[in-house]
PDB file of C-alpha atoms in Angstrom:
ATOM      1  CA  UNK X  28      14.330 -28.732 -64.486  1.00 47.00           C
ATOM      2  CA  UNK X  29      12.299 -31.173 -62.458  1.00 49.00           C
ATOM      3  CA  UNK X  30      14.005 -34.065 -60.755  1.00 52.00           C
ATOM      4  CA  UNK X  31      13.464 -37.634 -61.825  1.00 51.00           C
ATOM      5  CA  UNK X  32      10.908 -38.769 -59.219  1.00 50.00           C
ATOM      6  CA  UNK X  33      11.819 -41.602 -56.855  1.00 64.00           C
ATOM      7  CA  UNK X  34      10.845 -44.906 -58.448  1.00 57.00           C
ATOM      8  CA  UNK X  35       8.589 -47.180 -56.422  1.00 68.00           C
ATOM      9  CA  UNK X  36       7.465 -50.013 -58.717  1.00 64.00           C
ATOM     10  CA  UNK X  37       3.817 -51.000 -58.587  1.00 78.00           C
ATOM     11  CA  UNK X  38       2.164 -53.336 -61.057  1.00 83.00           C
ATOM     12  CA  UNK X  39      -0.954 -51.176 -60.842  1.00 86.00           C
ATOM     13  CA  UNK X  40      -0.815 -47.588 -62.191  1.00 85.00           C
ATOM     14  CA  UNK X  41      -1.855 -44.564 -60.147  1.00 83.00           C
ATOM     15  CA  UNK X  42      -5.240 -44.473 -61.844  1.00 88.00           C
ATOM     16  CA  UNK X  43      -7.640 -47.014 -63.335  1.00 90.00           C
ATOM     17  CA  UNK X  44      -6.760 -47.501 -66.995  1.00 93.00           C
ATOM     18  CA  UNK X  45      -8.238 -50.754 -68.333  1.00 95.00           C
ATOM     19  CA  UNK X  46     -11.419 -52.804 -68.282  1.00 97.00           C
ATOM     20  CA  UNK X  47      -9.537 -55.382 -66.254  1.00 96.00           C
ATOM     21  CA  UNK X  48      -8.817 -52.730 -63.625  1.00 96.00           C
ATOM     22  CA  UNK X  49     -12.474 -51.717 -63.557  1.00 97.00           C
ATOM     23  CA  UNK X  50     -13.525 -55.325 -63.065  1.00 97.00           C
ATOM     24  CA  UNK X  51     -11.054 -55.796 -60.220  1.00 97.00           C
ATOM     25  CA  UNK X  52     -12.443 -52.709 -58.482  1.00 98.00           C
ATOM     26  CA  UNK X  53     -15.958 -54.079 -58.909  1.00 98.00           C
ATOM     27  CA  UNK X  54     -14.947 -57.492 -57.562  1.00 98.00           C
ATOM     28  CA  UNK X  55     -13.192 -56.034 -54.517  1.00 98.00           C
ATOM     29  CA  UNK X  56     -16.149 -53.761 -53.766  1.00 98.00           C
ATOM     30  CA  UNK X  57     -18.739 -56.533 -54.101  1.00 98.00           C
ATOM     31  CA  UNK X  58     -16.672 -58.998 -52.065  1.00 98.00           C
ATOM     32  CA  UNK X  59     -16.222 -56.458 -49.285  1.00 98.00           C
ATOM     33  CA  UNK X  60     -19.934 -55.677 -49.118  1.00 98.00           C
ATOM     34  CA  UNK X  61     -20.867 -59.363 -49.113  1.00 98.00           C
ATOM     35  CA  UNK X  62     -18.233 -60.458 -46.597  1.00 98.00           C
ATOM     36  CA  UNK X  63     -18.776 -57.591 -44.173  1.00 98.00           C
ATOM     37  CA  UNK X  64     -22.492 -56.901 -44.596  1.00 98.00           C
ATOM     38  CA  UNK X  65     -23.095 -57.448 -40.871  1.00 98.00           C
ATOM     39  CA  UNK X  66     -20.519 -54.784 -40.015  1.00 98.00           C
ATOM     40  CA  UNK X  67     -22.135 -52.408 -42.482  1.00 98.00           C
ATOM     41  CA  UNK X  68     -25.565 -53.035 -40.963  1.00 98.00           C
ATOM     42  CA  UNK X  69     -24.475 -52.476 -37.369  1.00 98.00           C
ATOM     43  CA  UNK X  70     -22.453 -49.377 -38.370  1.00 97.00           C
ATOM     44  CA  UNK X  71     -19.056 -50.672 -37.380  1.00 98.00           C
ATOM     45  CA  UNK X  72     -18.007 -48.247 -40.122  1.00 98.00           C
ATOM     46  CA  UNK X  73     -19.029 -44.693 -40.873  1.00 98.00           C
ATOM     47  CA  UNK X  74     -21.958 -44.843 -43.351  1.00 98.00           C
ATOM     48  CA  UNK X  75     -20.193 -42.053 -45.269  1.00 98.00           C
ATOM     49  CA  UNK X  76     -17.121 -44.264 -45.710  1.00 98.00           C
ATOM     50  CA  UNK X  77     -19.222 -47.186 -46.936  1.00 98.00           C
ATOM     51  CA  UNK X  78     -20.897 -44.848 -49.422  1.00 98.00           C
ATOM     52  CA  UNK X  79     -17.532 -43.773 -50.863  1.00 98.00           C
ATOM     53  CA  UNK X  80     -16.356 -47.378 -51.161  1.00 98.00           C
ATOM     54  CA  UNK X  81     -19.610 -48.238 -52.915  1.00 98.00           C
ATOM     55  CA  UNK X  82     -19.713 -45.258 -55.273  1.00 97.00           C
ATOM     56  CA  UNK X  83     -16.167 -44.003 -55.887  1.00 97.00           C
ATOM     57  CA  UNK X  84     -13.658 -46.228 -57.637  1.00 97.00           C
ATOM     58  CA  UNK X  85     -10.551 -44.252 -56.648  1.00 97.00           C
ATOM     59  CA  UNK X  86     -10.637 -45.316 -52.978  1.00 97.00           C
ATOM     60  CA  UNK X  87     -11.088 -48.998 -53.769  1.00 98.00           C
ATOM     61  CA  UNK X  88      -8.228 -48.673 -56.256  1.00 96.00           C
ATOM     62  CA  UNK X  89      -5.972 -47.294 -53.517  1.00 95.00           C
ATOM     63  CA  UNK X  90      -6.517 -50.447 -51.465  1.00 96.00           C
ATOM     64  CA  UNK X  91      -5.765 -52.590 -54.509  1.00 96.00           C
ATOM     65  CA  UNK X  92      -2.539 -50.694 -55.217  1.00 93.00           C
ATOM     66  CA  UNK X  93      -1.582 -51.077 -51.564  1.00 92.00           C
ATOM     67  CA  UNK X  94      -1.413 -54.854 -52.016  1.00 91.00           C
ATOM     68  CA  UNK X  95       0.156 -55.088 -55.454  1.00 86.00           C
ATOM     69  CA  UNK X  96       2.786 -57.565 -54.206  1.00 79.00           C
ATOM     70  CA  UNK X  97       0.287 -59.971 -52.631  1.00 83.00           C
ATOM     71  CA  UNK X  98      -0.590 -63.254 -54.296  1.00 89.00           C
ATOM     72  CA  UNK X  99      -4.318 -62.776 -53.681  1.00 95.00           C
ATOM     73  CA  UNK X 100      -4.774 -59.052 -54.200  1.00 95.00           C
ATOM     74  CA  UNK X 101      -8.553 -59.218 -54.005  1.00 96.00           C
ATOM     75  CA  UNK X 102      -8.623 -60.920 -50.595  1.00 97.00           C
ATOM     76  CA  UNK X 103      -5.994 -58.721 -48.983  1.00 97.00           C
ATOM     77  CA  UNK X 104      -7.505 -55.521 -50.394  1.00 97.00           C
ATOM     78  CA  UNK X 105     -10.914 -56.492 -49.021  1.00 98.00           C
ATOM     79  CA  UNK X 106      -9.478 -57.189 -45.573  1.00 98.00           C
ATOM     80  CA  UNK X 107      -7.561 -53.896 -45.697  1.00 98.00           C
ATOM     81  CA  UNK X 108     -10.784 -52.007 -46.419  1.00 98.00           C
ATOM     82  CA  UNK X 109     -12.364 -53.614 -43.367  1.00 98.00           C
ATOM     83  CA  UNK X 110      -9.337 -52.791 -41.211  1.00 98.00           C
ATOM     84  CA  UNK X 111      -9.171 -49.186 -42.371  1.00 98.00           C
ATOM     85  CA  UNK X 112     -12.889 -48.451 -42.081  1.00 98.00           C
ATOM     86  CA  UNK X 113     -13.093 -50.116 -38.665  1.00 98.00           C
ATOM     87  CA  UNK X 114     -10.174 -48.031 -37.400  1.00 98.00           C
ATOM     88  CA  UNK X 115     -11.591 -44.826 -38.858  1.00 98.00           C
ATOM     89  CA  UNK X 116     -14.846 -45.246 -36.934  1.00 98.00           C
ATOM     90  CA  UNK X 117     -13.201 -46.375 -33.680  1.00 98.00           C
ATOM     91  CA  UNK X 118     -10.642 -43.551 -33.806  1.00 98.00           C
ATOM     92  CA  UNK X 119     -13.299 -40.986 -34.650  1.00 98.00           C
ATOM     93  CA  UNK X 120     -11.601 -39.679 -37.775  1.00 98.00           C
ATOM     94  CA  UNK X 121     -14.651 -37.845 -39.060  1.00 98.00           C
ATOM     95  CA  UNK X 122     -15.042 -36.061 -35.723  1.00 97.00           C
ATOM     96  CA  UNK X 123     -11.528 -34.583 -35.843  1.00 97.00           C
ATOM     97  CA  UNK X 124     -11.352 -30.922 -36.810  1.00 95.00           C
ATOM     98  CA  UNK X 125      -9.346 -27.802 -35.983  1.00 94.00           C
ATOM     99  CA  UNK X 126     -11.822 -27.151 -33.160  1.00 93.00           C
ATOM    100  CA  UNK X 127     -11.409 -30.595 -31.545  1.00 95.00           C
ATOM    101  CA  UNK X 128      -7.621 -31.027 -31.620  1.00 96.00           C
ATOM    102  CA  UNK X 129      -5.042 -29.407 -29.345  1.00 95.00           C
ATOM    103  CA  UNK X 130      -4.877 -25.679 -29.944  1.00 93.00           C
ATOM    104  CA  UNK X 131      -1.395 -25.696 -28.410  1.00 93.00           C
ATOM    105  CA  UNK X 132      -0.096 -28.021 -31.110  1.00 94.00           C
ATOM    106  CA  UNK X 133      -1.799 -26.040 -33.863  1.00 94.00           C
ATOM    107  CA  UNK X 134      -0.370 -22.787 -32.544  1.00 93.00           C
ATOM    108  CA  UNK X 135       3.244 -23.934 -32.208  1.00 93.00           C
ATOM    109  CA  UNK X 136       3.394 -25.110 -35.821  1.00 93.00           C
ATOM    110  CA  UNK X 137       4.775 -28.624 -35.509  1.00 95.00           C
ATOM    111  CA  UNK X 138       2.646 -29.743 -38.456  1.00 95.00           C
ATOM    112  CA  UNK X 139       1.175 -27.817 -41.354  1.00 94.00           C
ATOM    113  CA  UNK X 140       0.768 -27.934 -45.133  1.00 93.00           C
ATOM    114  CA  UNK X 141       2.986 -25.583 -47.130  1.00 95.00           C
ATOM    115  CA  UNK X 142       4.751 -25.547 -50.483  1.00 96.00           C
ATOM    116  CA  UNK X 143       5.584 -28.361 -52.852  1.00 95.00           C
ATOM    117  CA  UNK X 144       8.503 -30.473 -54.008  1.00 94.00           C
ATOM    118  CA  UNK X 145      10.037 -30.208 -57.469  1.00 92.00           C
ATOM    119  CA  UNK X 146       7.383 -32.493 -58.923  1.00 87.00           C
ATOM    120  CA  UNK X 147       4.466 -30.451 -57.594  1.00 88.00           C
ATOM    121  CA  UNK X 148       3.668 -32.733 -54.664  1.00 89.00           C
ATOM    122  CA  UNK X 149       2.230 -30.767 -51.727  1.00 92.00           C
ATOM    123  CA  UNK X 150       4.201 -31.072 -48.494  1.00 95.00           C
ATOM    124  CA  UNK X 151       2.918 -31.913 -45.036  1.00 95.00           C
ATOM    125  CA  UNK X 152       5.616 -30.527 -42.739  1.00 97.00           C
ATOM    126  CA  UNK X 153       6.497 -32.126 -39.426  1.00 96.00           C
ATOM    127  CA  UNK X 154       9.138 -30.348 -37.330  1.00 97.00           C
ATOM    128  CA  UNK X 155      10.478 -33.021 -34.993  1.00 96.00           C
ATOM    129  CA  UNK X 156      12.221 -30.554 -32.682  1.00 96.00           C
ATOM    130  CA  UNK X 157       8.806 -29.228 -31.631  1.00 96.00           C
ATOM    131  CA  UNK X 158       7.426 -32.656 -30.735  1.00 96.00           C
ATOM    132  CA  UNK X 159       6.424 -33.203 -27.103  1.00 94.00           C
ATOM    133  CA  UNK X 160       6.122 -36.883 -26.140  1.00 93.00           C
ATOM    134  CA  UNK X 161       3.769 -35.901 -23.326  1.00 94.00           C
ATOM    135  CA  UNK X 162       1.257 -34.921 -26.029  1.00 96.00           C
ATOM    136  CA  UNK X 163       1.659 -37.877 -28.385  1.00 97.00           C
ATOM    137  CA  UNK X 164      -2.057 -38.691 -28.542  1.00 97.00           C
ATOM    138  CA  UNK X 165      -2.964 -35.108 -29.418  1.00 97.00           C
ATOM    139  CA  UNK X 166      -0.166 -34.875 -31.979  1.00 97.00           C
ATOM    140  CA  UNK X 167      -1.492 -38.021 -33.651  1.00 98.00           C
ATOM    141  CA  UNK X 168      -4.881 -36.362 -34.060  1.00 98.00           C
ATOM    142  CA  UNK X 169      -3.297 -33.316 -35.704  1.00 97.00           C
ATOM    143  CA  UNK X 170      -1.463 -35.618 -38.120  1.00 97.00           C
ATOM    144  CA  UNK X 171      -4.744 -37.360 -38.987  1.00 97.00           C
ATOM    145  CA  UNK X 172      -6.414 -33.969 -39.425  1.00 96.00           C
ATOM    146  CA  UNK X 173      -3.942 -33.002 -42.158  1.00 94.00           C
ATOM    147  CA  UNK X 174      -3.715 -36.457 -43.711  1.00 95.00           C
ATOM    148  CA  UNK X 175      -7.488 -36.871 -43.946  1.00 96.00           C
ATOM    149  CA  UNK X 176      -7.918 -33.507 -45.627  1.00 93.00           C
ATOM    150  CA  UNK X 177      -5.130 -33.991 -48.141  1.00 91.00           C
ATOM    151  CA  UNK X 178      -6.026 -37.626 -48.859  1.00 94.00           C
ATOM    152  CA  UNK X 179      -9.628 -36.964 -49.754  1.00 95.00           C
ATOM    153  CA  UNK X 180      -8.789 -33.855 -51.738  1.00 91.00           C
ATOM    154  CA  UNK X 181      -6.264 -35.828 -53.804  1.00 91.00           C
ATOM    155  CA  UNK X 182      -8.721 -38.700 -54.380  1.00 93.00           C
ATOM    156  CA  UNK X 183      -6.024 -41.176 -55.258  1.00 86.00           C
ATOM    157  CA  UNK X 184      -3.823 -38.840 -57.267  1.00 82.00           C
ATOM    158  CA  UNK X 185      -1.190 -39.093 -54.485  1.00 71.00           C
ATOM    159  CA  UNK X 186       0.117 -35.567 -54.784  1.00 81.00           C
ATOM    160  CA  UNK X 187       1.687 -35.010 -51.397  1.00 88.00           C
ATOM    161  CA  UNK X 188       4.704 -35.996 -49.326  1.00 92.00           C
ATOM    162  CA  UNK X 189       5.597 -35.967 -45.634  1.00 95.00           C
ATOM    163  CA  UNK X 190       8.515 -33.602 -45.086  1.00 97.00           C
ATOM    164  CA  UNK X 191      10.031 -34.607 -41.750  1.00 96.00           C
ATOM    165  CA  UNK X 192      12.345 -31.825 -40.636  1.00 97.00           C
ATOM    166  CA  UNK X 193      14.687 -33.275 -37.998  1.00 96.00           C
ATOM    167  CA  UNK X 194      16.996 -30.254 -37.777  1.00 95.00           C
ATOM    168  CA  UNK X 195      17.938 -29.637 -34.119  1.00 95.00           C
ATOM    169  CA  UNK X 196      15.869 -32.624 -32.929  1.00 94.00           C
ATOM    170  CA  UNK X 197      17.263 -34.504 -29.952  1.00 92.00           C
ATOM    171  CA  UNK X 198      16.737 -37.632 -27.892  1.00 89.00           C
ATOM    172  CA  UNK X 199      13.808 -36.010 -26.134  1.00 90.00           C
ATOM    173  CA  UNK X 200      11.981 -35.789 -29.470  1.00 93.00           C
ATOM    174  CA  UNK X 201      12.284 -39.487 -30.350  1.00 88.00           C
ATOM    175  CA  UNK X 202       8.825 -40.994 -30.008  1.00 93.00           C
ATOM    176  CA  UNK X 203       8.405 -44.585 -31.165  1.00 92.00           C
ATOM    177  CA  UNK X 204       4.699 -44.565 -30.362  1.00 94.00           C
ATOM    178  CA  UNK X 205       4.063 -41.598 -32.652  1.00 95.00           C
ATOM    179  CA  UNK X 206       6.319 -43.049 -35.353  1.00 93.00           C
ATOM    180  CA  UNK X 207       4.515 -46.394 -35.328  1.00 93.00           C
ATOM    181  CA  UNK X 208       1.188 -44.594 -35.501  1.00 96.00           C
ATOM    182  CA  UNK X 209       2.397 -42.637 -38.523  1.00 95.00           C
ATOM    183  CA  UNK X 210       3.587 -45.828 -40.224  1.00 91.00           C
ATOM    184  CA  UNK X 211       0.276 -47.592 -39.592  1.00 94.00           C
ATOM    185  CA  UNK X 212      -1.642 -44.646 -41.011  1.00 96.00           C
ATOM    186  CA  UNK X 213       0.392 -44.668 -44.212  1.00 92.00           C
ATOM    187  CA  UNK X 214       0.546 -48.465 -44.586  1.00 90.00           C
ATOM    188  CA  UNK X 215      -2.956 -49.512 -43.560  1.00 94.00           C
ATOM    189  CA  UNK X 216      -5.413 -46.705 -42.902  1.00 97.00           C
ATOM    190  CA  UNK X 217      -4.684 -44.289 -45.771  1.00 96.00           C
ATOM    191  CA  UNK X 218      -3.479 -46.701 -48.487  1.00 93.00           C
ATOM    192  CA  UNK X 219      -1.384 -45.417 -51.383  1.00 90.00           C
ATOM    193  CA  UNK X 220      -1.373 -42.067 -49.596  1.00 87.00           C
ATOM    194  CA  UNK X 221       2.028 -40.481 -50.132  1.00 86.00           C
ATOM    195  CA  UNK X 222       4.675 -40.425 -52.805  1.00 87.00           C
ATOM    196  CA  UNK X 223       7.414 -40.628 -50.192  1.00 92.00           C
ATOM    197  CA  UNK X 224       8.672 -39.373 -46.840  1.00 94.00           C
ATOM    198  CA  UNK X 225      11.569 -36.919 -46.972  1.00 95.00           C
ATOM    199  CA  UNK X 226      13.615 -36.896 -43.752  1.00 95.00           C
ATOM    200  CA  UNK X 227      15.826 -33.828 -43.444  1.00 97.00           C
ATOM    201  CA  UNK X 228      19.039 -33.926 -41.366  1.00 96.00           C
ATOM    202  CA  UNK X 229      18.337 -37.019 -39.278  1.00 93.00           C
ATOM    203  CA  UNK X 230      20.772 -36.835 -36.305  1.00 91.00           C
ATOM    204  CA  UNK X 231      23.187 -39.692 -35.726  1.00 89.00           C
ATOM    205  CA  UNK X 232      21.589 -40.310 -32.326  1.00 85.00           C
ATOM    206  CA  UNK X 233      18.472 -41.453 -34.210  1.00 86.00           C
ATOM    207  CA  UNK X 234      20.344 -44.288 -35.972  1.00 83.00           C
ATOM    208  CA  UNK X 235      19.359 -47.023 -33.504  1.00 83.00           C
ATOM    209  CA  UNK X 236      15.738 -45.901 -33.511  1.00 85.00           C
ATOM    210  CA  UNK X 237      15.691 -45.804 -37.328  1.00 87.00           C
ATOM    211  CA  UNK X 238      16.966 -49.395 -37.483  1.00 88.00           C
ATOM    212  CA  UNK X 239      14.002 -50.494 -35.355  1.00 88.00           C
ATOM    213  CA  UNK X 240      11.546 -48.393 -37.351  1.00 88.00           C
ATOM    214  CA  UNK X 241      12.716 -49.902 -40.662  1.00 88.00           C
ATOM    215  CA  UNK X 242      12.017 -53.397 -39.381  1.00 87.00           C
ATOM    216  CA  UNK X 243       8.550 -52.331 -38.296  1.00 84.00           C
ATOM    217  CA  UNK X 244       7.827 -50.628 -41.617  1.00 88.00           C
ATOM    218  CA  UNK X 245       8.843 -53.468 -43.873  1.00 85.00           C
ATOM    219  CA  UNK X 246      11.143 -53.313 -46.887  1.00 86.00           C
ATOM    220  CA  UNK X 247       8.785 -51.665 -49.372  1.00 83.00           C
ATOM    221  CA  UNK X 248       7.583 -48.917 -47.021  1.00 86.00           C
ATOM    222  CA  UNK X 249      11.093 -48.232 -45.698  1.00 89.00           C
ATOM    223  CA  UNK X 250      12.279 -47.694 -49.270  1.00 88.00           C
ATOM    224  CA  UNK X 251       9.909 -44.724 -49.497  1.00 89.00           C
ATOM    225  CA  UNK X 252      11.794 -42.890 -46.773  1.00 93.00           C
ATOM    226  CA  UNK X 253      14.456 -40.679 -48.366  1.00 94.00           C
ATOM    227  CA  UNK X 254      17.245 -39.181 -46.260  1.00 94.00           C
ATOM    228  CA  UNK X 255      18.374 -35.694 -47.229  1.00 96.00           C
ATOM    229  CA  UNK X 256      20.883 -33.162 -45.938  1.00 96.00           C
ATOM    230  CA  UNK X 257      21.489 -29.514 -46.656  1.00 97.00           C
ATOM    231  CA  UNK X 258      23.936 -30.391 -49.438  1.00 96.00           C
ATOM    232  CA  UNK X 259      21.365 -32.339 -51.469  1.00 96.00           C
ATOM    233  CA  UNK X 260      17.914 -31.175 -50.316  1.00 96.00           C
ATOM    234  CA  UNK X 261      17.544 -29.043 -53.457  1.00 95.00           C
ATOM    235  CA  UNK X 262      17.411 -32.241 -55.493  1.00 94.00           C
ATOM    236  CA  UNK X 263      13.880 -32.555 -54.105  1.00 95.00           C
ATOM    237  CA  UNK X 264      12.688 -29.082 -53.107  1.00 96.00           C
ATOM    238  CA  UNK X 265      13.334 -25.708 -54.745  1.00 96.00           C
ATOM    239  CA  UNK X 266      15.032 -22.950 -52.680  1.00 97.00           C
ATOM    240  CA  UNK X 267      11.806 -20.935 -52.610  1.00 97.00           C
ATOM    241  CA  UNK X 268      10.221 -23.634 -50.412  1.00 97.00           C
ATOM    242  CA  UNK X 269      13.271 -24.231 -48.219  1.00 98.00           C
ATOM    243  CA  UNK X 270      13.902 -22.210 -45.088  1.00 97.00           C
ATOM    244  CA  UNK X 271      17.206 -20.286 -44.776  1.00 98.00           C
ATOM    245  CA  UNK X 272      18.713 -22.836 -42.388  1.00 97.00           C
ATOM    246  CA  UNK X 273      18.162 -25.405 -45.150  1.00 98.00           C
ATOM    247  CA  UNK X 274      19.962 -23.215 -47.678  1.00 97.00           C
ATOM    248  CA  UNK X 275      16.773 -21.789 -49.159  1.00 98.00           C
ATOM    249  CA  UNK X 276      14.981 -18.466 -49.458  1.00 98.00           C
ATOM    250  CA  UNK X 277      11.570 -19.323 -48.022  1.00 97.00           C
ATOM    251  CA  UNK X 278      10.363 -16.545 -45.720  1.00 96.00           C
ATOM    252  CA  UNK X 279       7.061 -18.242 -44.874  1.00 95.00           C
ATOM    253  CA  UNK X 280       6.117 -17.945 -41.208  1.00 92.00           C
ATOM    254  CA  UNK X 281       3.476 -20.350 -39.981  1.00 92.00           C
ATOM    255  CA  UNK X 282       0.623 -18.826 -38.038  1.00 89.00           C
ATOM    256  CA  UNK X 283      -2.689 -20.171 -36.824  1.00 87.00           C
ATOM    257  CA  UNK X 284      -5.707 -18.160 -35.775  1.00 74.00           C
ATOM    258  CA  UNK X 285      -8.163 -19.969 -33.526  1.00 62.00           C
ATOM    259  CA  UNK X 286     -10.968 -21.373 -35.637  1.00 56.00           C
ATOM    260  CA  UNK X 287      -9.179 -20.872 -38.943  1.00 57.00           C
ATOM    261  CA  UNK X 288      -7.836 -23.737 -41.097  1.00 50.00           C
ATOM    262  CA  UNK X 289      -4.363 -24.860 -40.084  1.00 56.00           C
ATOM    263  CA  UNK X 290      -3.386 -25.554 -43.675  1.00 54.00           C
ATOM    264  CA  UNK X 291      -2.898 -23.577 -46.875  1.00 51.00           C
ATOM    265  CA  UNK X 292      -5.347 -25.862 -48.668  1.00 42.00           C
ATOM    266  CA  UNK X 293      -8.065 -24.733 -46.248  1.00 37.00           C
TER     267      UNK X 293
END
């Protein structure tokens, strides 16, 4: 039996359902193009990103859903599009690939896509114990590599979660810079991206850091972070996708061959 999914109220559904929704998408798109025409002309954004905003409703809808609590949804969604597209070009998102990121990080298996939760959401794994703060910038690129691929494959269907495995992580693995980057990606740059973040076995020594992170995230985003331990992890993930130390039967061993996709979704 599938679990009852975590409830995160949003006045806008996952997908466009009504004529009113269609009109709002049209209004946001047209306002963005009018307001930021100069930025479009001087290629502050990737032309490919502008094309998707102009032609594909799902991405515009994600920005609208991201601001469902705002009084002026249209204005804040438009500004969010500008912020996201500007960041994407400046960060070089479309230039990130398995051949341009750190091969060391890909090889050690800190992050990869594998399995699904009980509701069929694909899981992006992040093993905190393997994180090296000396390579934060490169680790961020690997995170974007996976997020970009999954986000644009899902096209607004939001069928993935971030599974943060904190088993055996210690003080040396706490990285506020990387955490803030992750939060910004999920809040601003890849709107309406994930169902939730599942944090497994967060150590007590992380409590102070988590208190700071929650303030940075904001109430709504922080509510999407679910804490789980070995005793209740199977409420979210079946044993077949849990490793033995989590109480599961998953025998999957991550491996990466140079030049090959670092994700099951390829």
